[in-house]
PDB file of C-alpha atoms in Angstrom:
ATOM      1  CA  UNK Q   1      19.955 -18.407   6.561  1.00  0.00           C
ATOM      2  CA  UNK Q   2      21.689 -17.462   9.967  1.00  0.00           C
ATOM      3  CA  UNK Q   3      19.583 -16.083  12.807  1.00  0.00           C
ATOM      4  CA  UNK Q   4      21.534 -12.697  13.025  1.00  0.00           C
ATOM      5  CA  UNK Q   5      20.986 -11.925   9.058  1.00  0.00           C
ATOM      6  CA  UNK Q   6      21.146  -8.642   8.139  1.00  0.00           C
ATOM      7  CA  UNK Q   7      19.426  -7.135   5.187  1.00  0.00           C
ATOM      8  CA  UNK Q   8      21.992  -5.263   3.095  1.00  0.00           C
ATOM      9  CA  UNK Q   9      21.540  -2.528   0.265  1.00  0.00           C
ATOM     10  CA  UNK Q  10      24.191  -2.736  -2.045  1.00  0.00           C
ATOM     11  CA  UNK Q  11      25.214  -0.268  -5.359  1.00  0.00           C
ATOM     12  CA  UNK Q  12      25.166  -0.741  -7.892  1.00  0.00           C
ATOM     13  CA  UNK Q  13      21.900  -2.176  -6.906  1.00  0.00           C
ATOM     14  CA  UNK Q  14      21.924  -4.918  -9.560  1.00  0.00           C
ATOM     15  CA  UNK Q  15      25.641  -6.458  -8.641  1.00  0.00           C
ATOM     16  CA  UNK Q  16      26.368  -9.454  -9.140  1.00  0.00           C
ATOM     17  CA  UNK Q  17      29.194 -10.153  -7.114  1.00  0.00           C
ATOM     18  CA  UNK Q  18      28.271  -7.925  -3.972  1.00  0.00           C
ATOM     19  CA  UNK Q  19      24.933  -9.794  -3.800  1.00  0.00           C
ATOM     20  CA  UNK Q  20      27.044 -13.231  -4.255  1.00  0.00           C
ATOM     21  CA  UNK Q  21      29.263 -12.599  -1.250  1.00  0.00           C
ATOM     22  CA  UNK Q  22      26.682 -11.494   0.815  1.00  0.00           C
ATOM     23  CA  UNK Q  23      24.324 -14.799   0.252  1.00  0.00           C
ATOM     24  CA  UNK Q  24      27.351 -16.973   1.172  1.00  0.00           C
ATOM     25  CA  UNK Q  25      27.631 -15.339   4.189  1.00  0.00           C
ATOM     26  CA  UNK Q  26      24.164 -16.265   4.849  1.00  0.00           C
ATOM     27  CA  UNK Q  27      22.699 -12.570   4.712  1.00  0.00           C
ATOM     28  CA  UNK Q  28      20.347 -11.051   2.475  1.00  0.00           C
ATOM     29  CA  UNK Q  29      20.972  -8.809  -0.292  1.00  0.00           C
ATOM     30  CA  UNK Q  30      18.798  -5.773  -0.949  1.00  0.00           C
ATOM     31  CA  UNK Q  31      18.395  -6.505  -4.984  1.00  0.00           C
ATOM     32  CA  UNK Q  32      17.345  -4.310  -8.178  1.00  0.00           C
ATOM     33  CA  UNK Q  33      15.642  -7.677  -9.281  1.00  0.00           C
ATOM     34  CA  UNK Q  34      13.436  -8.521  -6.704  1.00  0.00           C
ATOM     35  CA  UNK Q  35      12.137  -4.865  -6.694  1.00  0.00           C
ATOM     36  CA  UNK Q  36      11.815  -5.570 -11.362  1.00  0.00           C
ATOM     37  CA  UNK Q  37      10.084  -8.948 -10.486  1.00  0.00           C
ATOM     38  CA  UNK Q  38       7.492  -7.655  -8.046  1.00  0.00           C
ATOM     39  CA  UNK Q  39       6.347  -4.909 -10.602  1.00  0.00           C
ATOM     40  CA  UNK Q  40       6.443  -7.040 -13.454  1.00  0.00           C
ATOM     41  CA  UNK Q  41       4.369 -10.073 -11.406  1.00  0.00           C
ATOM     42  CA  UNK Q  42       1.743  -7.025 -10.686  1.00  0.00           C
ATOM     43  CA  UNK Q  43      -1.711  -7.632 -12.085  1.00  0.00           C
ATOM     44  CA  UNK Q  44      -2.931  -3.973 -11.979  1.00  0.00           C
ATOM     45  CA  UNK Q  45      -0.254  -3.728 -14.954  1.00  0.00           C
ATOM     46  CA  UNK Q  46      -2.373  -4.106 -17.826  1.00  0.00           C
ATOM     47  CA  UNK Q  47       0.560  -3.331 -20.183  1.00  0.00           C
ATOM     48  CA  UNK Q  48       3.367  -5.099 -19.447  1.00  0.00           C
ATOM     49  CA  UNK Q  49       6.163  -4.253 -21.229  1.00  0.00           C
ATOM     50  CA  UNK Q  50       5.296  -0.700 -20.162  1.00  0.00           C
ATOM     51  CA  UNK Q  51       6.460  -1.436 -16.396  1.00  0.00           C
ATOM     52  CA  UNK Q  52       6.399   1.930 -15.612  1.00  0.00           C
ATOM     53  CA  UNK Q  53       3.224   3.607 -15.062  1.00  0.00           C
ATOM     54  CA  UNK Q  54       1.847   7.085 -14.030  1.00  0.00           C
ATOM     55  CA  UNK Q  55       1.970   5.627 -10.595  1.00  0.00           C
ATOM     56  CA  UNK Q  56       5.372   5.392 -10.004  1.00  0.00           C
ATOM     57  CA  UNK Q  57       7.036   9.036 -10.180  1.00  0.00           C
ATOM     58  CA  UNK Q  58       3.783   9.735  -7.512  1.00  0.00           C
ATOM     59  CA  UNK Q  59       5.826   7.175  -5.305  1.00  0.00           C
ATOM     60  CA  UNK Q  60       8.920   8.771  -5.749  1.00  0.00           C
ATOM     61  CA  UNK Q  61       7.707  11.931  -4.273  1.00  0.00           C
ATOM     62  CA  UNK Q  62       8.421  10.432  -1.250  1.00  0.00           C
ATOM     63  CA  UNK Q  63      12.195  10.191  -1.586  1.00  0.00           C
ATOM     64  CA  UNK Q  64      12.393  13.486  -4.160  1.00  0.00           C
ATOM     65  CA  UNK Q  65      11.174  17.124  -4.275  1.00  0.00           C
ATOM     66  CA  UNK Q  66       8.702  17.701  -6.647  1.00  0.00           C
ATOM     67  CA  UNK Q  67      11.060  19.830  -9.123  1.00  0.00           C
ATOM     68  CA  UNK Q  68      13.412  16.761  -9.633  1.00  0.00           C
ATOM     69  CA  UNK Q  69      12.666  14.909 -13.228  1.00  0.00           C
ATOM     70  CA  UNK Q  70      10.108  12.478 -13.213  1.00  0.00           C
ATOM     71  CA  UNK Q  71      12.530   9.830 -14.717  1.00  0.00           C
ATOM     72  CA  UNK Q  72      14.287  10.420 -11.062  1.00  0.00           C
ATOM     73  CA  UNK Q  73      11.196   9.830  -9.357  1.00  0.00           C
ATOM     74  CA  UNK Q  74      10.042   6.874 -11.243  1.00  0.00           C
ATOM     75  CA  UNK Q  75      13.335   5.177 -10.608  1.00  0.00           C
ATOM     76  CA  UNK Q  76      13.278   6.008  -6.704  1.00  0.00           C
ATOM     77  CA  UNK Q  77       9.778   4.132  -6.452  1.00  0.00           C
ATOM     78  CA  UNK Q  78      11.504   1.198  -7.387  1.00  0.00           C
ATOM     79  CA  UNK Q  79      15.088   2.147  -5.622  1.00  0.00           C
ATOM     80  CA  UNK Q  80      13.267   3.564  -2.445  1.00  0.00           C
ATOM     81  CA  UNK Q  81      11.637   0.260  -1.152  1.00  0.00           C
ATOM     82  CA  UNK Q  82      15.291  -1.057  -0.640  1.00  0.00           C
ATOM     83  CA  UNK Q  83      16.930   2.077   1.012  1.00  0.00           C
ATOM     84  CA  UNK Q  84      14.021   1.968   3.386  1.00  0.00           C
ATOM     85  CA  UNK Q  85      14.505  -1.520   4.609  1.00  0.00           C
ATOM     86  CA  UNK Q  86      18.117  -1.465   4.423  1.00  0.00           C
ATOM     87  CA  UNK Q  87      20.145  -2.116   7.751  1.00  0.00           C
ATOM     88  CA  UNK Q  88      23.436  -1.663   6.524  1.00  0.00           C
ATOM     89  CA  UNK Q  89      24.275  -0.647   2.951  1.00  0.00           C
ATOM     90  CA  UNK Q  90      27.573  -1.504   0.719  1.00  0.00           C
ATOM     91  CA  UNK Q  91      28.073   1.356  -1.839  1.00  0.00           C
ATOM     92  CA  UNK Q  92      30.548   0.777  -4.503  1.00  0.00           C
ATOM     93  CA  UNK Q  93      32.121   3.831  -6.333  1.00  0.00           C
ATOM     94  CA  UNK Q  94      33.234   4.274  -9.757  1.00  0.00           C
ATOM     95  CA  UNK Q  95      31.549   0.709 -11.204  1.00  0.00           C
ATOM     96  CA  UNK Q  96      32.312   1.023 -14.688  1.00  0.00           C
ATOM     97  CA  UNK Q  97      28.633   0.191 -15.718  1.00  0.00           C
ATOM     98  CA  UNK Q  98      25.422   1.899 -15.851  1.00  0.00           C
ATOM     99  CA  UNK Q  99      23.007   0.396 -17.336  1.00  0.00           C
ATOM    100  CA  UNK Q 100      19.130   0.125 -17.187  1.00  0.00           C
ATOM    101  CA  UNK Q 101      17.595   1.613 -13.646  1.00  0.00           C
ATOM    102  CA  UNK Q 102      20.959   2.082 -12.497  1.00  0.00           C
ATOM    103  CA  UNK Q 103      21.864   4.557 -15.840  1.00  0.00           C
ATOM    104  CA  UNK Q 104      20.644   7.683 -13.761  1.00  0.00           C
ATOM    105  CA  UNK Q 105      23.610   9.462 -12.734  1.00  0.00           C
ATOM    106  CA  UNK Q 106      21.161  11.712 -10.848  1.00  0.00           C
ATOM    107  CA  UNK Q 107      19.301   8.881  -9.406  1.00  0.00           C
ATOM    108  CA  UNK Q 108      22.771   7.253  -8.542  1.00  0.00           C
ATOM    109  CA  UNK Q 109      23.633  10.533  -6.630  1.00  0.00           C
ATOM    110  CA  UNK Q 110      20.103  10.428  -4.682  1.00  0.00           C
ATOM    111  CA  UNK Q 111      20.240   7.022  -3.514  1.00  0.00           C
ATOM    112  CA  UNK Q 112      23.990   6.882  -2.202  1.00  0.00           C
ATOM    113  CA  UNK Q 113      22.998  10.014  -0.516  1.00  0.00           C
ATOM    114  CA  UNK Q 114      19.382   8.383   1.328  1.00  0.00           C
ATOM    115  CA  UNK Q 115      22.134   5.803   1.620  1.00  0.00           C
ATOM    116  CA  UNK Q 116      24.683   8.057   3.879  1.00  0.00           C
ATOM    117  CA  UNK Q 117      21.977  10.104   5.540  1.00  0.00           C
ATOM    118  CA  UNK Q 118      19.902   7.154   7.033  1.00  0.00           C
ATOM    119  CA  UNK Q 119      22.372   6.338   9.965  1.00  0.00           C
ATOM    120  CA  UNK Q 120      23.321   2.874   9.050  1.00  0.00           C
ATOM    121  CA  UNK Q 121      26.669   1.120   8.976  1.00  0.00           C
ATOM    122  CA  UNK Q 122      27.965   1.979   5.375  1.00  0.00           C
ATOM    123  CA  UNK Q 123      31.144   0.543   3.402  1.00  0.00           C
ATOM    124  CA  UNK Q 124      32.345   2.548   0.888  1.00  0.00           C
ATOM    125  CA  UNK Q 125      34.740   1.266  -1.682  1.00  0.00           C
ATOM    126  CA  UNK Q 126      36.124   2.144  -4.799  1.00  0.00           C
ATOM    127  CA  UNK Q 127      35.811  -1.167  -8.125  1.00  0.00           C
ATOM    128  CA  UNK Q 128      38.727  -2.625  -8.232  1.00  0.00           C
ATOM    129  CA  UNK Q 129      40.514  -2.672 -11.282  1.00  0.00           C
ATOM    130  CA  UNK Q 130      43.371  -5.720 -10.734  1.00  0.00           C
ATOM    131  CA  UNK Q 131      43.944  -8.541  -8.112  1.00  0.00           C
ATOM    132  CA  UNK Q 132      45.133  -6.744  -5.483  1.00  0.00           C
ATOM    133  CA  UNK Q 133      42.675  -4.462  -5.249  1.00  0.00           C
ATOM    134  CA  UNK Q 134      39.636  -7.294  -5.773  1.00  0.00           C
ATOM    135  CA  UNK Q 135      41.189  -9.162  -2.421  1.00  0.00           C
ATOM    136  CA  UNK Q 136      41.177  -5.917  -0.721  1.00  0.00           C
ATOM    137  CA  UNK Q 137      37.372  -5.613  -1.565  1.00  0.00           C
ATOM    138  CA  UNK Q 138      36.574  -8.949  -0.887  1.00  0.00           C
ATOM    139  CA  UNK Q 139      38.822  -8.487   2.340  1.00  0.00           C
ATOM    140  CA  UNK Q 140      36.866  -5.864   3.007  1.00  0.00           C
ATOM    141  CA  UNK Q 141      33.098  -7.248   2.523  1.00  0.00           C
ATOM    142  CA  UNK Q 142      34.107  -9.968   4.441  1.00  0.00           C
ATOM    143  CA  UNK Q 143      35.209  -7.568   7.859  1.00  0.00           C
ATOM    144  CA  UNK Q 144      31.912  -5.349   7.093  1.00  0.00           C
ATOM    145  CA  UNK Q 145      29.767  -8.455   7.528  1.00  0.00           C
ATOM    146  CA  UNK Q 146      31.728  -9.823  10.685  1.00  0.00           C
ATOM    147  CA  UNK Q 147      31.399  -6.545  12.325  1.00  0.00           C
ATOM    148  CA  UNK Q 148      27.840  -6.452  11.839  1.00  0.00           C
ATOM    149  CA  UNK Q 149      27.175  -9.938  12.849  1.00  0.00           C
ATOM    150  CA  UNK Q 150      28.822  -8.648  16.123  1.00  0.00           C
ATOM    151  CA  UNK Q 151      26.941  -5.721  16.673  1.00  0.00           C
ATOM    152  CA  UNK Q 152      23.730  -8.005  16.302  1.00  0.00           C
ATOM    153  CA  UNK Q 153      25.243 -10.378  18.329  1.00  0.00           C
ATOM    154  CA  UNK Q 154      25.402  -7.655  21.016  1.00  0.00           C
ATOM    155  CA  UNK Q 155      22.369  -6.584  20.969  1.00  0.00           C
TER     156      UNK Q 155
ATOM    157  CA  UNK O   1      12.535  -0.840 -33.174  1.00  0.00           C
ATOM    158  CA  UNK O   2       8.821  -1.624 -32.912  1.00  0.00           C
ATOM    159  CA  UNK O   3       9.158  -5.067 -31.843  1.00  0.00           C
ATOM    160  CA  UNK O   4      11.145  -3.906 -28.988  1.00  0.00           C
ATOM    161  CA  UNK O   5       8.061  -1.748 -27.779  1.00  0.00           C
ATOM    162  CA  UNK O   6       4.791  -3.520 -29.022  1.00  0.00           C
ATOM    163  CA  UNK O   7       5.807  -6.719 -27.446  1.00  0.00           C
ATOM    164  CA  UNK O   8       2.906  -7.995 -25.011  1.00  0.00           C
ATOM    165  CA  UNK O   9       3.752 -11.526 -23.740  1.00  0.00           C
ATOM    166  CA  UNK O  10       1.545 -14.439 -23.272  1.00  0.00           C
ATOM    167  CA  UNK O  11       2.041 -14.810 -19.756  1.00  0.00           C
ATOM    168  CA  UNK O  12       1.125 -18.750 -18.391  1.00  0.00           C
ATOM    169  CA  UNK O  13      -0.037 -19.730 -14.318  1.00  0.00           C
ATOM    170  CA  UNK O  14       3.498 -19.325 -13.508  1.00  0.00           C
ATOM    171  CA  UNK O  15       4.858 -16.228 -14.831  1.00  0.00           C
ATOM    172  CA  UNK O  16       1.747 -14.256 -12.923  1.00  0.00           C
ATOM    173  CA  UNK O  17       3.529 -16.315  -9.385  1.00  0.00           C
ATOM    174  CA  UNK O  18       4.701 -14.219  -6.894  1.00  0.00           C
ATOM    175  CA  UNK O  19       6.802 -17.405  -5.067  1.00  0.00           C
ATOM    176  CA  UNK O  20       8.336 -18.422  -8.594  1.00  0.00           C
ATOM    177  CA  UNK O  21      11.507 -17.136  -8.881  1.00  0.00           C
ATOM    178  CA  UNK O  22      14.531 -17.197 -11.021  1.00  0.00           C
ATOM    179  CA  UNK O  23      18.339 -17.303 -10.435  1.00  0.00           C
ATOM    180  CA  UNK O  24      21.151 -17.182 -12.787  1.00  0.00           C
ATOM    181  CA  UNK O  25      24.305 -19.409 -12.279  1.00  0.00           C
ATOM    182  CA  UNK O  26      27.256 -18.083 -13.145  1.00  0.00           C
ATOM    183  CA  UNK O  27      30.796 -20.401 -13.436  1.00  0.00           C
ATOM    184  CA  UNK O  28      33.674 -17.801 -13.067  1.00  0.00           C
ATOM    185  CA  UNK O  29      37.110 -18.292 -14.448  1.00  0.00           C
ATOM    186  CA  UNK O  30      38.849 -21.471 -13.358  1.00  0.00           C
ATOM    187  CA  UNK O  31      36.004 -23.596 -12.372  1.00  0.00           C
ATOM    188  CA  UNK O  32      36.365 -27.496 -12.257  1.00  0.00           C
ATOM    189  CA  UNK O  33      32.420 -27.856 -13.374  1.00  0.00           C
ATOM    190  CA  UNK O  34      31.262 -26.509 -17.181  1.00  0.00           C
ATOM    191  CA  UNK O  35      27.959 -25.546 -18.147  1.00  0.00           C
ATOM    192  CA  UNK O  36      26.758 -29.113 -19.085  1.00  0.00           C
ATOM    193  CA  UNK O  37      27.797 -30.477 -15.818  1.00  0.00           C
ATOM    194  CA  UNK O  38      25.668 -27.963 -14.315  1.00  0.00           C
ATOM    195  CA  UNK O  39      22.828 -28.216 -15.898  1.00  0.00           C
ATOM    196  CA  UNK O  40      22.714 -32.340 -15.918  1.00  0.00           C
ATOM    197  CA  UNK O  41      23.720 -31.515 -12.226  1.00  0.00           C
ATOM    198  CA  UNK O  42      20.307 -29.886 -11.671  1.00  0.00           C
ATOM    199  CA  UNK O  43      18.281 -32.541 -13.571  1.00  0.00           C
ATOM    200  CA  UNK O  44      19.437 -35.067 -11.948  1.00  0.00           C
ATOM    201  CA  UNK O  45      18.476 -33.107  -8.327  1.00  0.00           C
ATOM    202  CA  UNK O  46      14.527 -34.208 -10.079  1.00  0.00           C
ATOM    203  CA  UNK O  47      13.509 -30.968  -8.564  1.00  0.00           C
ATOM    204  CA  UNK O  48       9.972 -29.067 -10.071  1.00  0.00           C
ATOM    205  CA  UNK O  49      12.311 -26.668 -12.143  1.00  0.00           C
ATOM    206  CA  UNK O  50      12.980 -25.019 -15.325  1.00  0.00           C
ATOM    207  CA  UNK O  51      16.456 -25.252 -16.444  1.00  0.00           C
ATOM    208  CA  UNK O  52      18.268 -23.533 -19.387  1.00  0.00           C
ATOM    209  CA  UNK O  53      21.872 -23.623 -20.435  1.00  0.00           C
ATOM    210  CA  UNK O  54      23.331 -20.572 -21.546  1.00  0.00           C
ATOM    211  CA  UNK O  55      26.443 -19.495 -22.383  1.00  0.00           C
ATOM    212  CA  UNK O  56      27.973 -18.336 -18.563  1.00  0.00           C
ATOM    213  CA  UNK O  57      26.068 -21.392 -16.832  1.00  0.00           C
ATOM    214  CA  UNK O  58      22.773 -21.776 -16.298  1.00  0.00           C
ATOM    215  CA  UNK O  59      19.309 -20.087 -15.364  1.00  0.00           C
ATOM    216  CA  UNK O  60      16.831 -21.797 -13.210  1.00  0.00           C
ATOM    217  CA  UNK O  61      13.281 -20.804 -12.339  1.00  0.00           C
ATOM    218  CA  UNK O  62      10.969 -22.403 -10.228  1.00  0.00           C
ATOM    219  CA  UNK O  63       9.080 -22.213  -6.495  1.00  0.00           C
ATOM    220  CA  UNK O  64      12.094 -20.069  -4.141  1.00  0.00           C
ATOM    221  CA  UNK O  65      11.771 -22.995  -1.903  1.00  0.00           C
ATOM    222  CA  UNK O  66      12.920 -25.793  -4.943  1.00  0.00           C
ATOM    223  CA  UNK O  67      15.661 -22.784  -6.290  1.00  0.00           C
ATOM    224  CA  UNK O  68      17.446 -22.357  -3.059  1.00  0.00           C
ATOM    225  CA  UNK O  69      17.904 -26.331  -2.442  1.00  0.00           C
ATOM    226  CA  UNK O  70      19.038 -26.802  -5.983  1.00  0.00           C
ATOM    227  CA  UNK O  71      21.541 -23.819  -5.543  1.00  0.00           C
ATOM    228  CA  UNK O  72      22.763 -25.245  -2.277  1.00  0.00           C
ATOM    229  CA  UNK O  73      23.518 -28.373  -3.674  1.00  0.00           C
ATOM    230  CA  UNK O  74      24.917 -26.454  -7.274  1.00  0.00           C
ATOM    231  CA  UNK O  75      27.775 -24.642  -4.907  1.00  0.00           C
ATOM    232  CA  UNK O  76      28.699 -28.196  -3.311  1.00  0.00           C
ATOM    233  CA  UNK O  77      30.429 -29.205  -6.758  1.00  0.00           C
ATOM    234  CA  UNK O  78      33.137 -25.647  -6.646  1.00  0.00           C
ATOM    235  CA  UNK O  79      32.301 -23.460  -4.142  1.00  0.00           C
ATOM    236  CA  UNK O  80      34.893 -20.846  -4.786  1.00  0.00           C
ATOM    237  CA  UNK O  81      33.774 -20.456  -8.480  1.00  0.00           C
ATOM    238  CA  UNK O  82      29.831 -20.864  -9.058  1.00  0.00           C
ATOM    239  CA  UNK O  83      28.245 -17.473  -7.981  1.00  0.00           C
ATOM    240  CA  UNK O  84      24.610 -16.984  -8.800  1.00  0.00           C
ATOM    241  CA  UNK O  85      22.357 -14.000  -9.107  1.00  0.00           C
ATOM    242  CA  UNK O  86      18.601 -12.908  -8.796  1.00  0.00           C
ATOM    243  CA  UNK O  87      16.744 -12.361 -12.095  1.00  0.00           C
ATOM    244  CA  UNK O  88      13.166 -10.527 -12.148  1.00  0.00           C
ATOM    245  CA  UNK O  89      12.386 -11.671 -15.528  1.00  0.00           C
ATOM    246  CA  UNK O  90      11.756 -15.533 -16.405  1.00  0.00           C
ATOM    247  CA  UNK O  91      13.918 -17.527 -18.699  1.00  0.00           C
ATOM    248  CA  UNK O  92      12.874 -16.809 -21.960  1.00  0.00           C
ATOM    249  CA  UNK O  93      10.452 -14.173 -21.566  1.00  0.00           C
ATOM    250  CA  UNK O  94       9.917 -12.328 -24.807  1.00  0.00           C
ATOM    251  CA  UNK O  95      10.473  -8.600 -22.853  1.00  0.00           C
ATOM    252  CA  UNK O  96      14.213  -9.735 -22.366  1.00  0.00           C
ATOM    253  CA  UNK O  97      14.963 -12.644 -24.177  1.00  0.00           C
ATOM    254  CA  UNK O  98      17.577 -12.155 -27.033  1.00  0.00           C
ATOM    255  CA  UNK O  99      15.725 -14.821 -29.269  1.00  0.00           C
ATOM    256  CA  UNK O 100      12.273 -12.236 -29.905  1.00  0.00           C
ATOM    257  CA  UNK O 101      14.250  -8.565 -29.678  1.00  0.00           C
ATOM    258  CA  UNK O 102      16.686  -6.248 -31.346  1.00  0.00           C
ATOM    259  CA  UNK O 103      20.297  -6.462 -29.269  1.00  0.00           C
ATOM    260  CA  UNK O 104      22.345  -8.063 -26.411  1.00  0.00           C
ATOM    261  CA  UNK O 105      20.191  -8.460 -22.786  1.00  0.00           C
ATOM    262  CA  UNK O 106      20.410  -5.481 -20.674  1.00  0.00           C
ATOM    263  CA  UNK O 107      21.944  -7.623 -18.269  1.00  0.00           C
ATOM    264  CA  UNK O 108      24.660  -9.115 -20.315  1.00  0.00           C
ATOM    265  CA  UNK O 109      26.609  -6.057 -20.445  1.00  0.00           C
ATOM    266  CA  UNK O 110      27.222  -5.587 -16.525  1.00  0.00           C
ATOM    267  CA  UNK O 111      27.550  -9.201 -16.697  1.00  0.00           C
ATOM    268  CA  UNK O 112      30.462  -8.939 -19.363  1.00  0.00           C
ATOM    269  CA  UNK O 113      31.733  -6.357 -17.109  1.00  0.00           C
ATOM    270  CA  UNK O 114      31.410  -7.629 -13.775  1.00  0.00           C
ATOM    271  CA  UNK O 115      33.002 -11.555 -15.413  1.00  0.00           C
ATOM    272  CA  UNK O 116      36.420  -9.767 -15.954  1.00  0.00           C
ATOM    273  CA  UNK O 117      37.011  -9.035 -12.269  1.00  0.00           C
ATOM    274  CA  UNK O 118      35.282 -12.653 -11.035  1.00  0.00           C
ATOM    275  CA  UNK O 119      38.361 -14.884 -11.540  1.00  0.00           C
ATOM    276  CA  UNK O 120      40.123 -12.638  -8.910  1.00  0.00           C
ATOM    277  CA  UNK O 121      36.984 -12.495  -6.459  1.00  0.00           C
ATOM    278  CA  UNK O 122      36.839 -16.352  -6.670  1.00  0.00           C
ATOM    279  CA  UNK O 123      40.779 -16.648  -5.988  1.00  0.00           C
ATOM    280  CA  UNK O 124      40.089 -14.346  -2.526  1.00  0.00           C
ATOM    281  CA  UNK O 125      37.739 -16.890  -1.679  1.00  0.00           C
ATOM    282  CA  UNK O 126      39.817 -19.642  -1.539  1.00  0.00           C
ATOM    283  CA  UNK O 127      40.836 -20.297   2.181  1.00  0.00           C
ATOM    284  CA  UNK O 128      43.901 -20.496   1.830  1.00  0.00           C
ATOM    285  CA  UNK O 129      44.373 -21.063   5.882  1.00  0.00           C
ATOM    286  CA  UNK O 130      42.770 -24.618   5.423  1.00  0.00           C
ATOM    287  CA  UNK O 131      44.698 -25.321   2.094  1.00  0.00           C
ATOM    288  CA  UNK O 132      48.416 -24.870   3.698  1.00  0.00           C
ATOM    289  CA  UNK O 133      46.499 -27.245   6.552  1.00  0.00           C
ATOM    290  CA  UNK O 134      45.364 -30.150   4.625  1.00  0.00           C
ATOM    291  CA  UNK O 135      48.683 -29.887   2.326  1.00  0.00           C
ATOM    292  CA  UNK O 136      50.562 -30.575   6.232  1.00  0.00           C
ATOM    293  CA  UNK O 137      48.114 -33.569   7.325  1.00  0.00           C
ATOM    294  CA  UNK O 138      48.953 -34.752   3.972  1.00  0.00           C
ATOM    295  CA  UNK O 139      52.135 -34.572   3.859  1.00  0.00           C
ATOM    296  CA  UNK O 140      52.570 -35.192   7.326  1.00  0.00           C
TER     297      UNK O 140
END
């Protein structure tokens, strides 16, 4: 891992290529996984396939009014740790899948918004859907991270 | 459905160990290396690990510290086409694994997804700048 390594939220949180390029450049992925293997490594879980407890939607009141469905809020307890300690954030529109945490459309909405609002260098792209467009993404990725290497380099 | 919801695992020393971890290998499209070669690839590394073949590479758990070696030295055989990924649950636990439940993984199905579009992410990475440069101090 480089010295100037940047921890980066992606979306869909659970990528697997987003998380991929990011690693070979040395950086560190914000993941849905780590977030899943933390809660199901938990002790005070006493039932585990039940990974979500009472607990969690109380957590999420910290990222969602009150009002908002408590399948939002659970979700954003585990979503929320990595907006919070994300310093840059790759957000990836129209992914054709949406499945498990990530099959909120609500939630999806929430997050890319904390996302936006929290002042940190975002890419926004759209999945691509041929070769072109997947070396303009990778192009892309690629630039983001150089850029921010830079900026830590400045600093 | 009442496996799918009744299911409470026998969890061993290591599945209760915050610093074990587990990675998935994938081998995109093209790749020089299959799924054996992989796998007898990390046995051969005689690292503490727990290796399983599947059917789009491998899946390794073990201490983070063992995992990222063994991954290093994985991505040495084809750079451009072995990506790998984090998994929270451990190979073969009976809250994901296919063998003990109704259905495909969760996981498989943004991994069937996200496998059309990886032959074309692994041909980006190809520098192509040092290609066209050894094929002229070959050819030279």
């Amino acid at each position: 891992m480089g010295e100037n390594m940047v921890k980066i939220a992606v979306y869909p949180p659970n990528s697997l290529i987003l998380a991929d390029l990011l690693e070979r450049r040395g950086h560190t992925p914000l993941v849905l996984q780590k977030q899943i293997r933390q809660k199901i490594k938990d002790p005070e879980i006493d039932s585990p396939p039940m990974n979500i407890t009472e607990e969690d939607p109380i957590k999420g009141l910290k990222y969602a009014a009150i009002e908002v469905p408590s399948g939002v809020r659970g979700r954003m307890s585990i979503i929320g740790p990595i907006i919070d300690e994300a310093e840059a954030a790759i957000v990836v529109d129209g992914a054709p899948y949406g499945f498990g945490c990530i099959g909120c459309a609500r939630t999806n909405e929430l997050s890319i918004f904390l996302l936006r609002n929290k002042g940190i260098p975002v890419l926004e792209l759209n999945y691509p859907t041929n070769q072109d467009e997947t070396y303009v993404m990778v192009n892309q990725i690629n630039e983001f991270v150089d850029s921010l290497e830079q900026t830590a380099e400045e600093e | 459905m009442s496996q799918n919801l009744t299911m409470s695992p026998d969890l061993g020393k290591e599945d209760w160990d915050p610093d074990v971890i587990t990675r998935m290998i994938f081998i995109g499209p093209g790749a020089h290396v299959s799924e054996q070669e992989i796998v007898s690839e990390f046995h051969m590394l005689d690292l503490p690990l727990t290796i399983k073949n599947t059917c789009y590479g491998s899946m390794i758990s073990g201490k983070s510290e063992d995992v990222y070696k063994a991954i290093e030295e994985i991505r040495k055989l084809d750079p451009n086409h072995i990506f790998t990924k984090e998994r929270g649950f451990a190979p073969g636990d009976p809250r994901r694994c296919r063998g003990h439940r109704f259905g495909p993984r969760e996981g498989f199905h943004q991994m069937e997804k996200e496998y059309r579009i990886l032959g074309f992410v692994a041909e980006a990475l190809v520098d192509e700048f040092k290609k066209i440069m050894d094929d002229c101090i070959e050819n030279k």
